[in-house]
């Protein structure tokens, strides 16, 4: 089967209609976050290489530019800074389109000068910071053994000083972990050192890798938002964008499939010929509307239509 590197455009909370670029094989990452919507990391690595030929990615992207996305976003099945030719890829994209380029990264490799250099031409970089000390970092992000909390935060600070594009920070707050004022305050202190232009608080809205990765309600996130400088934004519910006709049509197709039989995310993606990250968005929306439910079948997480669906 041909590997698909480009997905969408899919509605993104922050970036409108975002065309996703997937640069590494599924769950190839420097972290194994307990909240990861893609499941557990199967290739925990810090090896940077050209995981897929750059020309293949560009070729696929050219075909998709007619969809007129708002952003081209490096994200996907793992950590995009593990792609060794990321800087060249961004430069090639900028030579063929005016659509701005964003990179969503876990920030774990930004202490490396060469990784920083690869990101210099991106219009927007959004790293994550989900913990305020080593113990919480280990518990929530379960990083590769070579990555320490201090190294990562120093890297974020160094990159911020050097990078001239837009720099925001995403903070994922988890019930039972960082949803305590003292823990959120520690993250806020680190964020103050890094000095992002915007800080965005997020929480679990999609099925996480571990059941114990618990969501936090909006009111609690709003309380924590005031601890940050600048005040953090709580990433809003995205229902309105999900009401767009192109999104709701495919969502209905996913629901039809789940009315017929329970499916895993891979079944949905494979059955409809869409990227797994796209399937995640439809599942999130259908779960939020109470139209489908999550079930465990033979140890696999599946989804099926619920009584309202
Ligand atoms: S949430 Fe992002 S950084 Fe964490 S394991 Fe998943 S892909 Fe990696």
CSV table of C-alpha atoms and ligand atoms in Angstrom, one decimal:
chain,number,residue,atom,x,y,z
A,1,UNK,CA,0.0,0.0,0.0
A,2,UNK,CA,1.3,3.5,-0.8
A,3,UNK,CA,2.2,5.4,2.3
A,4,UNK,CA,0.2,8.6,2.6
A,5,UNK,CA,2.2,11.5,3.9
A,6,UNK,CA,-0.4,14.2,3.6
A,7,UNK,CA,-3.8,14.3,5.3
A,8,UNK,CA,-6.7,16.7,5.3
A,9,UNK,CA,-7.3,19.6,5.2
A,10,UNK,CA,-8.8,18.8,8.6
A,11,UNK,CA,-10.3,21.4,10.9
A,12,UNK,CA,-7.7,22.4,13.5
A,13,UNK,CA,-8.5,24.1,16.8
A,14,UNK,CA,-5.9,26.8,16.2
A,15,UNK,CA,-5.0,26.8,12.5
A,16,UNK,CA,-8.3,26.7,10.6
A,17,UNK,CA,-8.2,24.2,7.7
A,18,UNK,CA,-4.9,22.6,8.2
A,19,UNK,CA,-3.2,20.3,5.7
A,20,UNK,CA,-1.2,17.8,7.8
A,21,UNK,CA,2.2,16.5,6.7
A,22,UNK,CA,3.3,13.2,8.3
A,23,UNK,CA,7.1,12.9,8.3
A,24,UNK,CA,7.8,9.8,10.4
A,25,UNK,CA,6.3,6.3,10.5
A,26,UNK,CA,3.4,5.7,12.9
A,27,UNK,CA,4.3,6.3,16.5
A,28,UNK,CA,7.9,7.1,15.9
A,29,UNK,CA,8.6,9.6,18.7
A,30,UNK,CA,11.0,10.8,21.4
A,31,UNK,CA,8.1,10.6,23.9
A,32,UNK,CA,5.5,8.1,24.9
A,33,UNK,CA,2.9,10.5,26.3
A,34,UNK,CA,0.2,8.9,28.5
A,35,UNK,CA,-2.4,11.2,26.8
A,36,UNK,CA,-1.3,10.5,23.2
A,37,UNK,CA,-4.4,10.2,20.9
A,38,UNK,CA,-2.4,7.8,18.7
A,39,UNK,CA,-1.8,5.2,21.3
A,40,UNK,CA,1.5,4.0,22.8
A,41,UNK,CA,4.7,4.8,21.1
A,42,UNK,CA,6.1,1.7,19.3
A,43,UNK,CA,9.4,3.3,18.2
A,44,UNK,CA,10.8,5.4,21.1
A,45,UNK,CA,13.8,7.0,19.5
A,46,UNK,CA,16.0,10.0,19.1
A,47,UNK,CA,17.4,9.0,15.7
A,48,UNK,CA,17.0,11.7,13.1
A,49,UNK,CA,16.8,10.5,9.5
A,50,UNK,CA,15.0,10.9,6.2
A,51,UNK,CA,12.3,8.4,7.2
A,52,UNK,CA,10.5,8.9,3.8
A,53,UNK,CA,12.0,10.3,0.6
A,54,UNK,CA,11.6,14.1,0.6
A,55,UNK,CA,10.6,14.1,-3.1
A,56,UNK,CA,7.7,11.8,-2.4
A,57,UNK,CA,6.3,14.1,0.3
A,58,UNK,CA,6.6,17.2,-1.9
A,59,UNK,CA,5.0,15.3,-4.8
A,60,UNK,CA,2.0,14.3,-2.6
A,61,UNK,CA,1.8,17.8,-1.2
A,62,UNK,CA,1.6,19.5,-4.6
A,63,UNK,CA,-1.4,17.3,-5.5
A,64,UNK,CA,-3.2,18.6,-2.4
A,65,UNK,CA,-2.5,22.3,-2.7
A,66,UNK,CA,-5.7,22.8,-4.8
A,67,UNK,CA,-7.6,22.2,-1.5
A,68,UNK,CA,-6.6,25.7,-0.5
A,69,UNK,CA,-5.6,25.0,3.1
A,70,UNK,CA,-5.1,27.9,5.7
A,71,UNK,CA,-1.9,26.2,7.0
A,72,UNK,CA,0.5,23.4,6.1
A,73,UNK,CA,1.3,21.7,9.4
A,74,UNK,CA,4.1,19.3,10.2
A,75,UNK,CA,2.5,17.0,12.7
A,76,UNK,CA,1.1,13.5,12.3
A,77,UNK,CA,2.1,10.1,13.5
A,78,UNK,CA,5.1,11.0,15.7
A,79,UNK,CA,7.7,13.7,16.3
A,80,UNK,CA,8.4,15.8,13.1
A,81,UNK,CA,11.9,17.0,14.3
A,82,UNK,CA,13.0,13.4,13.9
A,83,UNK,CA,12.9,14.1,10.1
A,84,UNK,CA,16.5,15.0,9.3
A,85,UNK,CA,15.7,17.1,6.1
A,86,UNK,CA,12.9,19.1,7.8
A,87,UNK,CA,14.6,22.5,7.0
A,88,UNK,CA,15.0,21.6,3.3
A,89,UNK,CA,11.4,20.4,3.2
A,90,UNK,CA,10.1,23.6,4.7
A,91,UNK,CA,12.2,25.6,2.2
A,92,UNK,CA,10.8,23.5,-0.7
A,93,UNK,CA,7.3,24.0,0.5
A,94,UNK,CA,7.8,27.8,0.7
A,95,UNK,CA,9.1,27.8,-2.9
A,96,UNK,CA,5.9,26.3,-4.3
A,97,UNK,CA,3.2,28.0,-2.2
A,98,UNK,CA,2.4,31.0,0.0
A,99,UNK,CA,0.4,28.9,2.4
A,100,UNK,CA,2.2,29.4,5.8
A,101,UNK,CA,4.0,26.4,7.4
A,102,UNK,CA,3.6,25.4,11.1
A,103,UNK,CA,5.5,22.8,13.0
A,104,UNK,CA,3.9,21.1,16.1
A,105,UNK,CA,6.7,19.5,18.1
A,106,UNK,CA,7.1,18.1,21.6
A,107,UNK,CA,10.2,20.3,21.9
A,108,UNK,CA,12.4,17.5,23.2
A,109,UNK,CA,15.2,18.0,20.6
A,110,UNK,CA,15.4,21.7,20.5
A,111,UNK,CA,18.5,21.8,22.6
A,112,UNK,CA,20.4,20.6,19.5
A,113,UNK,CA,21.7,23.4,17.3
A,114,UNK,CA,21.1,21.5,14.1
A,115,UNK,CA,17.5,20.8,15.0
A,116,UNK,CA,16.9,24.5,15.8
A,117,UNK,CA,18.4,25.4,12.4
A,118,UNK,CA,15.9,23.0,10.6
A,119,UNK,CA,13.0,25.1,12.0
A,120,UNK,CA,14.2,28.6,11.2
A,121,UNK,CA,12.1,29.0,8.0
A,122,UNK,CA,8.8,27.8,9.5
A,123,UNK,CA,6.2,30.6,10.0
A,124,UNK,CA,5.0,29.2,13.3
A,125,UNK,CA,6.5,26.7,15.8
A,126,UNK,CA,4.3,25.3,18.6
A,127,UNK,CA,6.2,23.2,21.1
A,128,UNK,CA,4.6,21.4,24.1
A,129,UNK,CA,5.4,21.7,27.8
A,130,UNK,CA,3.3,19.4,30.0
A,131,UNK,CA,5.3,19.2,33.2
A,132,UNK,CA,7.1,21.5,35.6
A,133,UNK,CA,9.8,19.1,36.9
A,134,UNK,CA,11.6,15.9,36.0
A,135,UNK,CA,9.3,13.6,38.0
A,136,UNK,CA,6.2,14.9,36.3
A,137,UNK,CA,7.9,14.9,32.9
A,138,UNK,CA,8.8,11.2,33.3
A,139,UNK,CA,5.2,10.4,34.5
A,140,UNK,CA,3.4,12.2,31.7
A,141,UNK,CA,5.7,12.3,28.7
A,142,UNK,CA,7.7,9.1,29.3
A,143,UNK,CA,10.6,10.4,27.3
A,144,UNK,CA,13.5,8.6,25.6
A,145,UNK,CA,16.1,7.9,28.4
A,146,UNK,CA,18.5,10.4,26.8
A,147,UNK,CA,16.2,13.4,27.3
A,148,UNK,CA,16.0,15.1,30.6
A,149,UNK,CA,13.6,17.8,31.7
A,150,UNK,CA,16.3,20.4,32.2
A,151,UNK,CA,17.8,19.7,28.8
A,152,UNK,CA,14.4,20.1,27.2
A,153,UNK,CA,13.5,23.4,28.9
A,154,UNK,CA,16.9,24.8,28.2
A,155,UNK,CA,16.4,23.9,24.6
A,156,UNK,CA,13.1,25.6,24.4
A,157,UNK,CA,14.6,28.7,25.9
A,158,UNK,CA,17.5,28.7,23.6
A,159,UNK,CA,15.4,28.2,20.5
A,160,UNK,CA,13.0,31.0,21.5
A,161,UNK,CA,15.9,33.4,21.7
A,162,UNK,CA,17.2,32.4,18.2
A,163,UNK,CA,13.9,31.9,16.3
A,164,UNK,CA,12.3,34.9,14.5
A,165,UNK,CA,9.0,33.4,13.5
A,166,UNK,CA,5.8,33.0,15.6
A,167,UNK,CA,6.3,30.9,18.8
A,168,UNK,CA,3.5,29.6,20.9
A,169,UNK,CA,3.5,27.0,23.6
A,170,UNK,CA,0.9,24.3,24.2
A,171,UNK,CA,0.4,22.9,27.7
A,172,UNK,CA,-1.5,19.7,28.2
A,173,UNK,CA,-3.2,19.6,31.7
A,174,UNK,CA,-4.1,16.1,33.0
A,175,UNK,CA,-6.4,15.2,35.9
A,176,UNK,CA,-4.5,13.2,38.6
A,177,UNK,CA,-1.2,14.7,37.4
A,178,UNK,CA,-0.9,18.4,36.6
A,179,UNK,CA,-4.4,19.5,37.4
A,180,UNK,CA,-3.2,20.8,40.8
A,181,UNK,CA,-2.4,24.5,41.4
A,182,UNK,CA,1.1,23.8,42.6
A,183,UNK,CA,1.9,21.6,39.5
A,184,UNK,CA,0.4,24.1,37.1
A,185,UNK,CA,2.4,26.9,38.8
A,186,UNK,CA,5.6,25.0,38.2
A,187,UNK,CA,4.8,24.7,34.5
A,188,UNK,CA,3.9,28.5,34.4
A,189,UNK,CA,7.3,29.3,35.9
A,190,UNK,CA,9.1,27.4,33.2
A,191,UNK,CA,6.9,29.0,30.5
A,192,UNK,CA,7.9,32.4,31.9
A,193,UNK,CA,11.5,31.6,31.2
A,194,UNK,CA,10.7,30.5,27.7
A,195,UNK,CA,8.6,33.6,26.9
A,196,UNK,CA,6.2,32.3,24.2
A,197,UNK,CA,4.0,34.9,22.5
A,198,UNK,CA,0.9,32.8,23.3
A,199,UNK,CA,0.2,29.9,25.7
A,200,UNK,CA,-2.6,27.4,25.0
A,201,UNK,CA,-4.0,25.1,27.6
A,202,UNK,CA,-5.4,21.8,26.3
A,203,UNK,CA,-6.6,18.6,27.9
A,204,UNK,CA,-7.8,15.1,26.9
A,205,UNK,CA,-10.6,15.3,24.4
A,206,UNK,CA,-9.8,12.1,22.4
A,207,UNK,CA,-9.2,8.6,23.5
A,208,UNK,CA,-5.8,8.6,25.3
A,209,UNK,CA,-3.0,6.0,25.2
A,210,UNK,CA,-3.6,5.2,28.9
A,211,UNK,CA,-7.0,5.1,30.5
A,212,UNK,CA,-5.7,7.0,33.6
A,213,UNK,CA,-4.9,10.1,31.5
A,214,UNK,CA,-7.9,12.0,32.8
A,215,UNK,CA,-9.4,15.2,31.3
A,216,UNK,CA,-9.9,18.4,33.2
A,217,UNK,CA,-13.0,20.6,32.9
A,218,UNK,CA,-13.0,23.9,31.2
A,219,UNK,CA,-13.6,25.9,34.5
A,220,UNK,CA,-10.5,24.4,36.0
A,221,UNK,CA,-8.4,25.2,32.9
A,222,UNK,CA,-9.6,28.8,33.0
A,223,UNK,CA,-8.4,29.0,36.7
A,224,UNK,CA,-5.0,27.7,35.7
A,225,UNK,CA,-4.9,30.1,32.7
A,226,UNK,CA,-4.4,33.0,35.1
A,227,UNK,CA,-1.1,31.5,36.4
A,228,UNK,CA,0.6,32.0,33.1
A,229,UNK,CA,2.2,35.1,31.6
A,230,UNK,CA,0.8,36.1,29.2
A,231,UNK,CA,-2.5,34.6,30.4
A,232,UNK,CA,-3.0,31.3,28.7
A,233,UNK,CA,-5.9,30.7,26.3
A,234,UNK,CA,-8.0,27.6,26.9
A,235,UNK,CA,-8.3,25.9,23.5
A,236,UNK,CA,-11.9,26.2,22.6
A,237,UNK,CA,-14.3,23.4,21.7
A,238,UNK,CA,-14.3,23.2,18.0
A,239,UNK,CA,-17.9,22.2,17.3
A,240,UNK,CA,-18.5,25.2,14.9
A,241,UNK,CA,-15.7,24.2,12.6
A,242,UNK,CA,-16.8,20.6,12.8
A,243,UNK,CA,-20.2,21.8,11.4
A,244,UNK,CA,-18.5,22.7,8.1
A,245,UNK,CA,-20.2,20.7,5.3
A,246,UNK,CA,-17.1,18.8,4.1
A,247,UNK,CA,-16.4,17.7,7.7
A,248,UNK,CA,-19.9,16.6,8.6
A,249,UNK,CA,-20.3,14.6,5.3
A,250,UNK,CA,-17.3,12.4,6.1
A,251,UNK,CA,-18.3,12.2,9.8
A,252,UNK,CA,-21.6,10.7,8.6
A,253,UNK,CA,-19.7,8.1,6.5
A,254,UNK,CA,-17.7,7.2,9.6
A,255,UNK,CA,-20.9,6.9,11.7
A,256,UNK,CA,-22.4,4.7,9.0
A,257,UNK,CA,-19.4,2.4,9.1
A,258,UNK,CA,-19.6,2.1,12.9
A,259,UNK,CA,-23.3,1.3,12.7
A,260,UNK,CA,-22.4,-1.7,10.6
A,261,UNK,CA,-19.6,-3.0,12.8
A,262,UNK,CA,-17.2,-2.0,15.6
A,263,UNK,CA,-13.9,-0.6,14.2
A,264,UNK,CA,-10.5,0.4,15.4
A,265,UNK,CA,-9.0,3.7,14.3
A,266,UNK,CA,-6.9,1.7,11.7
A,267,UNK,CA,-10.1,0.0,10.4
A,268,UNK,CA,-11.7,3.4,10.0
A,269,UNK,CA,-8.7,5.0,8.3
A,270,UNK,CA,-8.1,1.9,6.0
A,271,UNK,CA,-11.8,1.5,5.2
A,272,UNK,CA,-12.4,5.1,4.1
A,273,UNK,CA,-8.9,5.6,2.6
A,274,UNK,CA,-8.1,8.5,5.0
A,275,UNK,CA,-5.1,9.2,7.3
A,276,UNK,CA,-5.3,7.9,10.8
A,277,UNK,CA,-5.0,11.4,12.2
A,278,UNK,CA,-8.1,12.4,10.2
A,279,UNK,CA,-10.0,9.4,11.6
A,280,UNK,CA,-9.1,10.6,15.1
A,281,UNK,CA,-10.9,13.9,14.4
A,282,UNK,CA,-14.1,12.2,13.4
A,283,UNK,CA,-14.0,9.8,16.3
A,284,UNK,CA,-13.4,12.7,18.7
A,285,UNK,CA,-16.4,14.6,17.3
A,286,UNK,CA,-18.7,11.6,17.3
A,287,UNK,CA,-17.7,10.6,20.9
A,288,UNK,CA,-18.4,14.2,22.0
A,289,UNK,CA,-21.8,14.1,20.4
A,290,UNK,CA,-22.6,10.8,22.2
A,291,UNK,CA,-23.2,9.1,18.9
A,292,UNK,CA,-20.5,6.4,19.3
A,293,UNK,CA,-19.0,4.6,22.3
A,294,UNK,CA,-15.6,3.2,23.0
A,295,UNK,CA,-15.4,-0.6,23.5
A,296,UNK,CA,-12.6,-3.0,24.2
A,297,UNK,CA,-12.6,-6.1,21.9
A,298,UNK,CA,-10.0,-8.7,22.5
A,299,UNK,CA,-7.7,-6.0,24.0
A,300,UNK,CA,-8.1,-3.6,21.1
A,301,UNK,CA,-9.8,-0.2,21.4
A,302,UNK,CA,-12.8,-0.1,19.1
A,303,UNK,CA,-15.6,2.2,18.4
A,304,UNK,CA,-19.3,1.4,17.6
A,305,UNK,CA,-22.5,3.4,17.2
A,306,UNK,CA,-24.2,4.0,20.6
A,307,UNK,CA,-27.9,4.1,21.3
A,308,UNK,CA,-28.1,7.8,20.1
A,309,UNK,CA,-26.2,7.0,16.9
B,1,LIG,S1,1.5,13.2,22.0
B,1,LIG,FE1,3.0,13.8,20.5
B,1,LIG,S2,4.9,13.8,21.6
B,1,LIG,FE2,3.5,12.6,22.9
B,1,LIG,S3,3.8,10.5,22.2
B,1,LIG,FE3,2.1,11.3,21.0
B,1,LIG,S4,3.1,12.0,19.1
B,1,LIG,FE4,4.7,11.8,20.7
